[in-house]
mmCIF file of C-alpha atoms and ligand atoms in Angstrom:
data_model
loop_
_atom_site.group_PDB
_atom_site.id
_atom_site.type_symbol
_atom_site.label_atom_id
_atom_site.label_comp_id
_atom_site.label_asym_id
_atom_site.label_seq_id
_atom_site.Cartn_x
_atom_site.Cartn_y
_atom_site.Cartn_z
ATOM 1 C CA GLY A 1 29.291 187.616 128.889
ATOM 2 C CA ALA A 2 27.920 187.462 125.185
ATOM 3 C CA PHE A 3 26.688 191.217 125.326
ATOM 4 C CA GLU A 4 29.745 193.003 126.740
ATOM 5 C CA GLN A 5 30.762 194.021 123.045
ATOM 6 C CA PRO A 6 29.311 197.784 123.897
ATOM 7 C CA ARG A 7 31.793 198.509 126.697
ATOM 8 C CA ALA A 8 34.446 196.896 124.817
ATOM 9 C CA VAL A 9 33.806 199.302 122.594
ATOM 10 C CA ALA A 10 33.953 202.189 124.596
ATOM 11 C CA GLU A 11 36.574 201.054 126.152
ATOM 12 C CA ALA A 12 39.247 200.921 123.240
ATOM 13 C CA ILE A 13 38.653 203.964 122.409
ATOM 14 C CA GLN A 14 37.427 206.011 125.536
ATOM 15 C CA PRO A 15 41.637 206.568 125.752
ATOM 16 C CA HIS A 16 42.404 207.612 122.291
ATOM 17 C CA ILE A 17 38.944 210.850 121.666
ATOM 18 C CA ASP A 18 38.873 213.878 123.560
ATOM 19 C CA LEU A 19 35.446 214.955 123.690
ATOM 20 C CA SER A 20 36.171 218.362 124.856
ATOM 21 C CA ASN A 21 36.394 218.872 120.916
ATOM 22 C CA PHE A 22 36.075 215.862 119.418
ATOM 23 C CA THR A 23 39.260 215.739 117.857
ATOM 24 C CA VAL A 24 41.581 211.695 118.239
ATOM 25 C CA ALA A 25 44.656 212.185 120.709
ATOM 26 C CA MET A 26 46.318 208.702 120.478
ATOM 27 C CA SER A 27 47.611 208.762 123.374
ATOM 28 C CA GLY A 28 50.077 206.508 125.592
ATOM 29 C CA VAL A 29 50.796 204.517 121.692
ATOM 30 C CA GLY A 30 54.698 204.732 122.768
ATOM 31 C CA PHE A 31 56.071 206.961 119.805
ATOM 32 C CA ASP A 32 55.151 210.024 118.420
ATOM 33 C CA THR A 33 52.332 209.138 116.412
ATOM 34 C CA LYS A 34 51.908 212.182 114.620
ATOM 35 C CA LYS A 35 55.520 212.566 113.267
ATOM 36 C CA VAL A 36 55.461 208.265 112.284
ATOM 37 C CA PHE A 37 52.478 208.667 111.101
ATOM 38 C CA GLY A 38 52.687 211.466 108.932
ATOM 39 C CA GLU A 39 56.482 209.845 107.207
ATOM 40 C CA ILE A 40 54.526 206.485 106.186
ATOM 41 C CA GLU A 41 54.088 206.207 102.858
ATOM 42 C CA ARG A 42 53.432 202.280 103.117
ATOM 43 C CA ILE A 43 51.521 200.611 105.201
ATOM 44 C CA PHE A 44 51.789 196.281 106.478
ATOM 45 C CA ILE A 45 49.029 194.874 108.172
ATOM 46 C CA VAL A 46 49.839 191.480 109.434
ATOM 47 C CA ALA A 47 47.447 188.961 111.506
ATOM 48 C CA CYS A 48 45.190 185.743 111.493
ATOM 49 C CA GLY A 49 41.973 184.450 111.507
ATOM 50 C CA SER A 50 39.442 186.409 112.595
ATOM 51 C CA SER A 51 42.021 189.662 114.011
ATOM 52 C CA TYR A 52 42.700 189.152 109.652
ATOM 53 C CA TYR A 53 39.318 190.438 108.596
ATOM 54 C CA THR A 54 40.279 193.613 110.781
ATOM 55 C CA ALA A 55 43.208 193.875 109.292
ATOM 56 C CA LEU A 56 41.259 194.555 106.065
ATOM 57 C CA VAL A 57 39.024 196.280 107.302
ATOM 58 C CA GLY A 58 41.103 198.951 108.504
ATOM 59 C CA GLU A 59 42.753 198.969 104.640
ATOM 60 C CA TYR A 60 39.728 200.019 103.329
ATOM 61 C CA MET A 61 39.803 203.070 106.199
ATOM 62 C CA ILE A 62 42.742 204.118 106.176
ATOM 63 C CA GLU A 63 42.887 204.526 102.485
ATOM 64 C CA ARG A 64 39.590 205.686 102.495
ATOM 65 C CA LEU A 65 41.086 208.617 104.561
ATOM 66 C CA ALA A 66 44.764 208.653 104.631
ATOM 67 C CA ARG A 67 45.809 208.172 101.324
ATOM 68 C CA ILE A 68 48.372 205.355 102.092
ATOM 69 C CA PRO A 69 48.830 202.948 100.803
ATOM 70 C CA VAL A 70 48.123 199.508 102.562
ATOM 71 C CA GLU A 71 48.633 196.140 102.298
ATOM 72 C CA CYS A 72 46.934 193.276 104.568
ATOM 73 C CA ASP A 73 48.433 189.807 105.061
ATOM 74 C CA ILE A 74 47.918 186.519 106.659
ATOM 75 C CA ALA A 75 50.803 186.305 108.646
ATOM 76 C CA SER A 76 51.638 182.788 108.075
ATOM 77 C CA GLU A 77 51.964 183.593 104.625
ATOM 78 C CA PHE A 78 53.422 187.226 104.911
ATOM 79 C CA ARG A 79 56.585 185.108 107.147
ATOM 80 C CA TYR A 80 57.416 183.365 104.557
ATOM 81 C CA ARG A 81 57.054 185.494 101.100
ATOM 82 C CA TYR A 82 59.911 187.339 101.111
ATOM 83 C CA PRO A 83 58.345 190.586 101.495
ATOM 84 C CA VAL A 84 59.762 194.130 100.332
ATOM 85 C CA PHE A 85 59.810 196.763 102.576
ATOM 86 C CA PRO A 86 59.581 200.253 100.576
ATOM 87 C CA LYS A 87 61.123 202.883 102.486
ATOM 88 C CA ASN A 88 59.315 204.516 105.341
ATOM 89 C CA SER A 89 57.082 201.199 105.835
ATOM 90 C CA LEU A 90 54.893 200.982 108.885
ATOM 91 C CA LEU A 91 53.844 197.358 110.405
ATOM 92 C CA ILE A 92 51.322 197.085 112.634
ATOM 93 C CA SER A 93 50.408 193.761 113.693
ATOM 94 C CA ILE A 94 46.688 192.875 115.245
ATOM 95 C CA SER A 95 46.675 189.652 117.540
ATOM 96 C CA GLN A 96 43.842 189.138 120.086
ATOM 97 C CA SER A 97 46.328 187.141 122.727
ATOM 98 C CA GLY A 98 49.988 188.317 121.541
ATOM 99 C CA GLU A 99 50.598 184.427 120.988
ATOM 100 C CA THR A 100 49.705 183.808 117.944
ATOM 101 C CA ALA A 101 53.085 182.537 116.769
ATOM 102 C CA ASP A 102 52.914 183.014 113.128
ATOM 103 C CA THR A 103 51.938 187.297 113.712
ATOM 104 C CA LEU A 104 55.167 187.047 116.499
ATOM 105 C CA ALA A 105 57.568 185.762 113.416
ATOM 106 C CA ALA A 106 55.929 188.288 111.036
ATOM 107 C CA VAL A 107 56.647 191.470 113.423
ATOM 108 C CA ARG A 108 60.295 189.910 113.997
ATOM 109 C CA LEU A 109 60.813 189.486 110.421
ATOM 110 C CA ALA A 110 59.675 193.636 109.871
ATOM 111 C CA LYS A 111 61.357 194.036 113.074
ATOM 112 C CA ALA A 112 64.846 193.038 110.920
ATOM 113 C CA ALA A 113 63.866 195.213 108.353
ATOM 114 C CA GLY A 114 64.664 197.730 110.809
ATOM 115 C CA VAL A 115 60.539 198.708 110.253
ATOM 116 C CA LYS A 116 58.616 200.380 112.912
ATOM 117 C CA VAL A 117 56.317 197.924 114.493
ATOM 118 C CA LEU A 118 52.583 198.708 115.875
ATOM 119 C CA SER A 119 50.556 196.243 117.902
ATOM 120 C CA ILE A 120 47.253 195.756 118.107
ATOM 121 C CA CYS A 121 46.207 193.935 121.453
ATOM 122 C CA ASN A 122 44.415 192.757 123.568
ATOM 123 C CA VAL A 123 46.607 191.158 125.875
ATOM 124 C CA ARG A 124 49.046 193.943 127.754
ATOM 125 C CA ASN A 125 52.866 192.985 127.836
ATOM 126 C CA SER A 126 52.342 189.754 125.511
ATOM 127 C CA SER A 127 55.095 188.185 122.953
ATOM 128 C CA ILE A 128 53.866 190.986 120.144
ATOM 129 C CA ASP A 129 53.281 193.902 122.471
ATOM 130 C CA ARG A 130 56.671 193.372 123.901
ATOM 131 C CA GLU A 131 58.313 193.186 120.505
ATOM 132 C CA ALA A 132 56.150 196.391 118.843
ATOM 133 C CA ASP A 133 58.044 199.811 119.156
ATOM 134 C CA GLY A 134 54.583 200.827 119.531
ATOM 135 C CA HIS A 135 51.153 199.402 121.239
ATOM 136 C CA LEU A 136 47.007 199.812 120.894
ATOM 137 C CA TYR A 137 45.441 197.980 123.604
ATOM 138 C CA MET A 138 42.052 196.748 122.999
ATOM 139 C CA ASN A 139 41.164 197.151 126.062
ATOM 140 C CA ALA A 140 38.354 193.846 125.491
ATOM 141 C CA GLY A 141 38.929 192.297 128.908
ATOM 142 C CA THR A 142 39.569 188.895 128.607
ATOM 143 C CA GLU A 143 38.677 186.869 125.526
ATOM 144 C CA VAL A 144 36.732 183.478 127.719
ATOM 145 C CA GLY A 145 35.663 181.900 124.023
ATOM 146 C CA VAL A 146 37.099 180.345 121.202
ATOM 147 C CA ALA A 147 35.863 182.384 118.633
ATOM 148 C CA SER A 148 36.355 185.840 119.253
ATOM 149 C CA THR A 149 33.573 188.756 119.591
ATOM 150 C CA LYS A 150 34.106 191.660 121.524
ATOM 151 C CA ALA A 151 37.979 191.902 120.487
ATOM 152 C CA PHE A 152 36.565 191.559 117.070
ATOM 153 C CA SER A 153 35.050 195.207 117.434
ATOM 154 C CA ALA A 154 37.099 197.051 119.290
ATOM 155 C CA THR A 155 39.893 196.331 117.043
ATOM 156 C CA LEU A 156 37.312 197.794 114.548
ATOM 157 C CA ALA A 157 37.042 200.388 116.830
ATOM 158 C CA LEU A 158 41.039 201.251 116.874
ATOM 159 C CA LEU A 159 41.459 200.694 112.909
ATOM 160 C CA ASN A 160 39.048 203.405 113.183
ATOM 161 C CA LEU A 161 40.746 205.458 115.367
ATOM 162 C CA LEU A 162 43.930 204.881 113.447
ATOM 163 C CA SER A 163 42.131 205.729 110.024
ATOM 164 C CA LEU A 164 41.747 209.275 111.478
ATOM 165 C CA ALA A 165 45.067 209.485 113.471
ATOM 166 C CA THR A 166 46.619 208.605 110.346
ATOM 167 C CA ALA A 167 44.604 211.221 107.923
ATOM 168 C CA GLN A 168 45.061 213.912 110.546
ATOM 169 C CA ALA A 169 49.070 213.033 109.903
ATOM 170 C CA LYS A 170 48.376 213.824 106.121
ATOM 171 C CA GLY A 171 46.827 216.628 106.366
ATOM 172 C CA LYS A 172 44.078 214.510 104.840
ATOM 173 C CA LEU A 173 41.149 216.124 107.289
ATOM 174 C CA THR A 174 39.416 218.628 108.335
ATOM 175 C CA VAL A 175 38.684 219.379 112.146
ATOM 176 C CA ILE A 176 34.407 218.601 111.070
ATOM 177 C CA GLU A 177 35.299 215.929 109.371
ATOM 178 C CA GLU A 178 37.071 214.620 112.108
ATOM 179 C CA ALA A 179 34.570 215.395 114.832
ATOM 180 C CA ASP A 180 32.142 214.469 112.390
ATOM 181 C CA TYR A 181 33.955 210.976 112.403
ATOM 182 C CA VAL A 182 34.552 210.679 116.608
ATOM 183 C CA ARG A 183 30.791 211.709 117.191
ATOM 184 C CA GLN A 184 29.633 208.610 114.596
ATOM 185 C CA LEU A 185 32.170 206.634 117.099
ATOM 186 C CA GLN A 186 30.920 207.609 120.002
ATOM 187 C CA ALA A 187 27.215 206.816 118.558
ATOM 188 C CA ALA A 188 28.763 203.181 118.045
ATOM 189 C CA PRO A 189 28.335 201.371 121.504
ATOM 190 C CA ALA A 190 24.535 202.354 121.959
ATOM 191 C CA GLN A 191 24.315 201.043 118.212
ATOM 192 C CA ILE A 192 25.592 198.195 118.982
ATOM 193 C CA GLU A 193 23.972 197.472 122.399
ATOM 194 C CA THR A 194 20.359 197.633 119.874
ATOM 195 C CA VAL A 195 21.201 195.272 117.605
ATOM 196 C CA LEU A 196 22.170 192.901 120.267
ATOM 197 C CA ASN A 197 18.913 193.272 121.918
ATOM 198 C CA LEU A 198 17.512 192.009 118.646
ATOM 199 C CA ASP A 199 18.279 188.723 119.392
ATOM 200 C CA LYS A 200 14.292 187.958 119.252
ATOM 201 C CA PHE A 201 15.199 188.240 115.341
ATOM 202 C CA PHE A 202 18.247 185.593 115.403
ATOM 203 C CA LYS A 203 16.234 183.031 117.074
ATOM 204 C CA LYS A 204 14.208 183.069 114.421
ATOM 205 C CA ALA A 205 15.534 183.352 111.329
ATOM 206 C CA ALA A 206 18.036 180.780 113.124
ATOM 207 C CA SER A 207 15.562 178.471 113.777
ATOM 208 C CA THR A 208 14.168 177.948 110.007
ATOM 209 C CA LEU A 209 17.747 177.781 108.544
ATOM 210 C CA LYS A 210 19.133 175.435 110.372
ATOM 211 C CA GLU A 211 18.661 173.014 107.878
ATOM 212 C CA PHE A 212 20.512 174.323 105.450
ATOM 213 C CA LYS A 213 23.202 172.504 103.682
ATOM 214 C CA GLY A 214 25.884 176.105 103.752
ATOM 215 C CA PHE A 215 25.678 179.674 103.491
ATOM 216 C CA LEU A 216 26.977 182.159 101.222
ATOM 217 C CA TYR A 217 27.469 185.480 102.971
ATOM 218 C CA LEU A 218 28.055 188.591 100.765
ATOM 219 C CA GLY A 219 29.212 191.881 101.077
ATOM 220 C CA ARG A 220 31.094 195.286 99.671
ATOM 221 C CA ASN A 221 33.975 197.573 100.376
ATOM 222 C CA VAL A 222 34.170 197.410 104.272
ATOM 223 C CA HIS A 223 30.582 194.928 104.208
ATOM 224 C CA TYR A 224 33.137 192.737 102.480
ATOM 225 C CA PRO A 225 35.441 191.327 105.513
ATOM 226 C CA ILE A 226 32.478 191.268 107.453
ATOM 227 C CA ALA A 227 30.963 188.890 105.344
ATOM 228 C CA LEU A 228 34.202 186.485 105.703
ATOM 229 C CA GLU A 229 34.056 187.296 109.483
ATOM 230 C CA GLY A 230 30.484 185.845 109.144
ATOM 231 C CA ALA A 231 31.044 182.784 107.437
ATOM 232 C CA LEU A 232 33.728 182.417 109.959
ATOM 233 C CA LYS A 233 31.497 182.468 112.764
ATOM 234 C CA LEU A 234 28.598 180.006 111.558
ATOM 235 C CA LYS A 235 32.031 177.660 110.834
ATOM 236 C CA GLU A 236 33.283 177.674 114.414
ATOM 237 C CA LEU A 237 30.094 177.721 116.018
ATOM 238 C CA ALA A 238 27.316 176.742 114.407
ATOM 239 C CA TYR A 239 29.679 173.800 112.363
ATOM 240 C CA MET A 240 27.651 174.678 109.251
ATOM 241 C CA HIS A 241 29.463 174.921 106.211
ATOM 242 C CA ALA A 242 30.322 178.391 105.174
ATOM 243 C CA GLU A 243 32.086 181.053 102.571
ATOM 244 C CA GLY A 244 32.657 184.633 103.113
ATOM 245 C CA TYR A 245 32.530 186.410 99.310
ATOM 246 C CA ALA A 246 32.923 189.899 97.716
ATOM 247 C CA ALA A 247 29.584 190.467 95.993
ATOM 248 C CA GLY A 248 31.085 190.662 92.951
ATOM 249 C CA GLU A 249 32.657 187.766 93.072
ATOM 250 C CA MET A 250 28.975 185.692 92.723
ATOM 251 C CA LYS A 251 28.688 185.237 89.487
ATOM 252 C CA HIS A 252 32.194 184.650 88.991
ATOM 253 C CA GLY A 253 32.060 180.717 90.331
ATOM 254 C CA PRO A 254 29.680 180.409 93.153
ATOM 255 C CA LEU A 255 26.591 180.995 91.725
ATOM 256 C CA ALA A 256 26.867 177.728 90.497
ATOM 257 C CA LEU A 257 25.983 176.678 94.383
ATOM 258 C CA ILE A 258 22.786 178.049 95.169
ATOM 259 C CA ASP A 259 19.583 176.177 95.290
ATOM 260 C CA LYS A 260 17.084 175.764 97.912
ATOM 261 C CA ASN A 261 19.224 174.742 100.345
ATOM 262 C CA MET A 262 21.675 177.295 100.073
ATOM 263 C CA ALA A 263 21.320 180.844 102.178
ATOM 264 C CA VAL A 264 22.507 184.391 101.083
ATOM 265 C CA VAL A 265 23.484 185.983 104.101
ATOM 266 C CA MET A 266 24.167 189.924 102.215
ATOM 267 C CA LEU A 267 25.046 193.132 103.918
ATOM 268 C CA ALA A 268 23.446 195.172 102.409
ATOM 269 C CA PRO A 269 23.226 199.046 103.809
ATOM 270 C CA ARG A 270 21.909 201.197 101.718
ATOM 271 C CA ASP A 271 25.233 203.489 100.652
ATOM 272 C CA GLU A 272 26.634 203.824 96.794
ATOM 273 C CA LEU A 273 26.233 200.106 96.385
ATOM 274 C CA PHE A 274 23.117 198.721 97.696
ATOM 275 C CA GLU A 275 21.769 198.863 93.102
ATOM 276 C CA LYS A 276 24.333 196.356 92.776
ATOM 277 C CA SER A 277 23.918 194.141 96.710
ATOM 278 C CA LEU A 278 20.560 194.133 95.905
ATOM 279 C CA SER A 279 20.662 192.461 91.572
ATOM 280 C CA ASN A 280 23.226 190.446 92.857
ATOM 281 C CA LEU A 281 20.263 189.000 95.683
ATOM 282 C CA GLU A 282 17.455 188.699 92.107
ATOM 283 C CA GLU A 283 20.422 186.742 90.710
ATOM 284 C CA ALA A 284 20.256 184.510 93.768
ATOM 285 C CA LYS A 285 16.574 185.010 94.111
ATOM 286 C CA ALA A 286 16.209 183.224 90.500
ATOM 287 C CA ARG A 287 18.073 180.027 91.684
ATOM 288 C CA GLY A 288 15.869 179.540 94.410
ATOM 289 C CA GLY A 289 18.454 180.544 97.083
ATOM 290 C CA GLN A 290 17.465 181.714 100.344
ATOM 291 C CA VAL A 291 17.621 185.208 101.372
ATOM 292 C CA ILE A 292 18.499 186.610 104.389
ATOM 293 C CA SER A 293 20.670 190.787 103.820
ATOM 294 C CA ILE A 294 21.492 192.954 106.488
ATOM 295 C CA GLY A 295 20.231 196.639 106.125
ATOM 296 C CA THR A 296 19.782 199.872 106.744
ATOM 297 C CA GLY A 297 16.410 201.779 107.780
ATOM 298 C CA ALA A 298 12.840 200.813 106.233
ATOM 299 C CA ASN A 299 13.942 199.273 102.549
ATOM 300 C CA ALA A 300 10.830 197.856 100.887
ATOM 301 C CA ARG A 301 12.800 196.182 98.086
ATOM 302 C CA LEU A 302 15.176 194.825 100.024
ATOM 303 C CA GLU A 303 12.106 193.497 102.584
ATOM 304 C CA GLN A 304 9.960 192.054 99.893
ATOM 305 C CA ILE A 305 13.547 189.804 98.086
ATOM 306 C CA SER A 306 14.194 188.550 101.548
ATOM 307 C CA ASN A 307 12.957 185.986 103.532
ATOM 308 C CA HIS A 308 14.318 187.505 106.486
ATOM 309 C CA TYR A 309 15.321 190.956 106.441
ATOM 310 C CA LEU A 310 17.620 192.756 109.749
ATOM 311 C CA VAL A 311 17.710 196.491 109.941
ATOM 312 C CA LEU A 312 20.179 198.311 111.617
ATOM 313 C CA PRO A 313 20.313 201.325 112.708
ATOM 314 C CA GLU A 314 21.375 203.809 110.867
ATOM 315 C CA ALA A 315 24.725 204.470 110.384
ATOM 316 C CA GLY A 316 27.209 205.312 107.734
ATOM 317 C CA TRP A 317 30.388 203.118 106.499
ATOM 318 C CA PHE A 318 33.164 204.934 108.917
ATOM 319 C CA THR A 319 31.168 202.125 111.783
ATOM 320 C CA LEU A 320 28.898 200.448 109.969
ATOM 321 C CA PRO A 321 31.491 197.002 110.142
HETATM 322 C C1 F6R B 1 37.732 183.611 114.899
HETATM 323 C C2 F6R B 1 39.617 183.840 116.097
HETATM 324 C C3 F6R B 1 40.255 183.483 115.474
HETATM 325 C C4 F6R B 1 41.410 184.136 115.932
HETATM 326 C C5 F6R B 1 42.610 184.437 115.302
HETATM 327 C C6 F6R B 1 43.176 184.686 116.122
HETATM 328 O O1 F6R B 1 37.356 183.452 115.840
HETATM 329 O O2 F6R B 1 39.089 183.756 117.402
HETATM 330 O O3 F6R B 1 40.180 182.668 113.747
HETATM 331 O O4 F6R B 1 41.391 184.985 115.073
HETATM 332 O O5 F6R B 1 43.258 182.759 115.733
HETATM 333 O O6 F6R B 1 44.220 185.532 117.267
HETATM 334 P P1 F6R B 1 44.653 186.397 117.683
HETATM 335 O O7 F6R B 1 44.228 187.523 117.194
HETATM 336 O O8 F6R B 1 44.976 186.150 119.670
HETATM 337 O O9 F6R B 1 46.198 186.502 117.323
#
């Protein structure tokens, strides 16, 4: 069903958090996460499609909290690019099905080079799951639709946990910070529910947008990969042309395409990059573009510049994606 995401996220995180003290306690992974995460100096994340976009969000989270360099690759590129694995590397594969051939090949390549592999997967005992050294499960239930939805959200939640567990192992997280992040994560399922209940907004926006010839999805930081995912979902489900870009790249080419037939979908939560996103919207508007923005809280300036403004529940960078 369409509204399974809150439950999927709750079930992905449940095995790995201790609610008595709001700590992350990675369990059932198959290796000693404290030891392995404490030793690693480089993380590679490989995946395809939507799973690759979750990888990009994971890169922002892990680098920000754990200060370990992370490199993300599309599996079909990685496997043929003769990658270099420095010592103490960990490869994380992300695959809902656990059967994507390129991702499996990337896992095999890493294993052959002696690199430890942690799989994030939905299907237990799938090919990738069987070959990995460590396992995190989305617990999202069977993905029936062609387009990944609940598995996407469940994966983001696991990457939240992974960023906390690696930060913890590297001594980069105080007990107070950890508890705060765990509380934020714990609050996410109810917030997702709130967003899903805004279906009236979506119906109204969709009815005015269906005539457009194209959509440009923009975001910054953790919201940039979400913009990529938004564009992919529109292509797959509405058969409409959409592109995702880092908002800062708008002026480096795609601006030329913006006119009254083009909608700009801006992910613009109130954060330290908000003013930059707002100025992107001013440029888009000046060229006649339609603006759909997604933000947090009442925001008069954003509302004023937008044809449609979707308000998300207040949340920080960690869980907004
Ligand atoms: C998009 C979608 C695909 C998959 C991709 C990888 O909605 O579902 O892009 O994300 O084919 O699949 P998995 O995660 O099974 O390896």
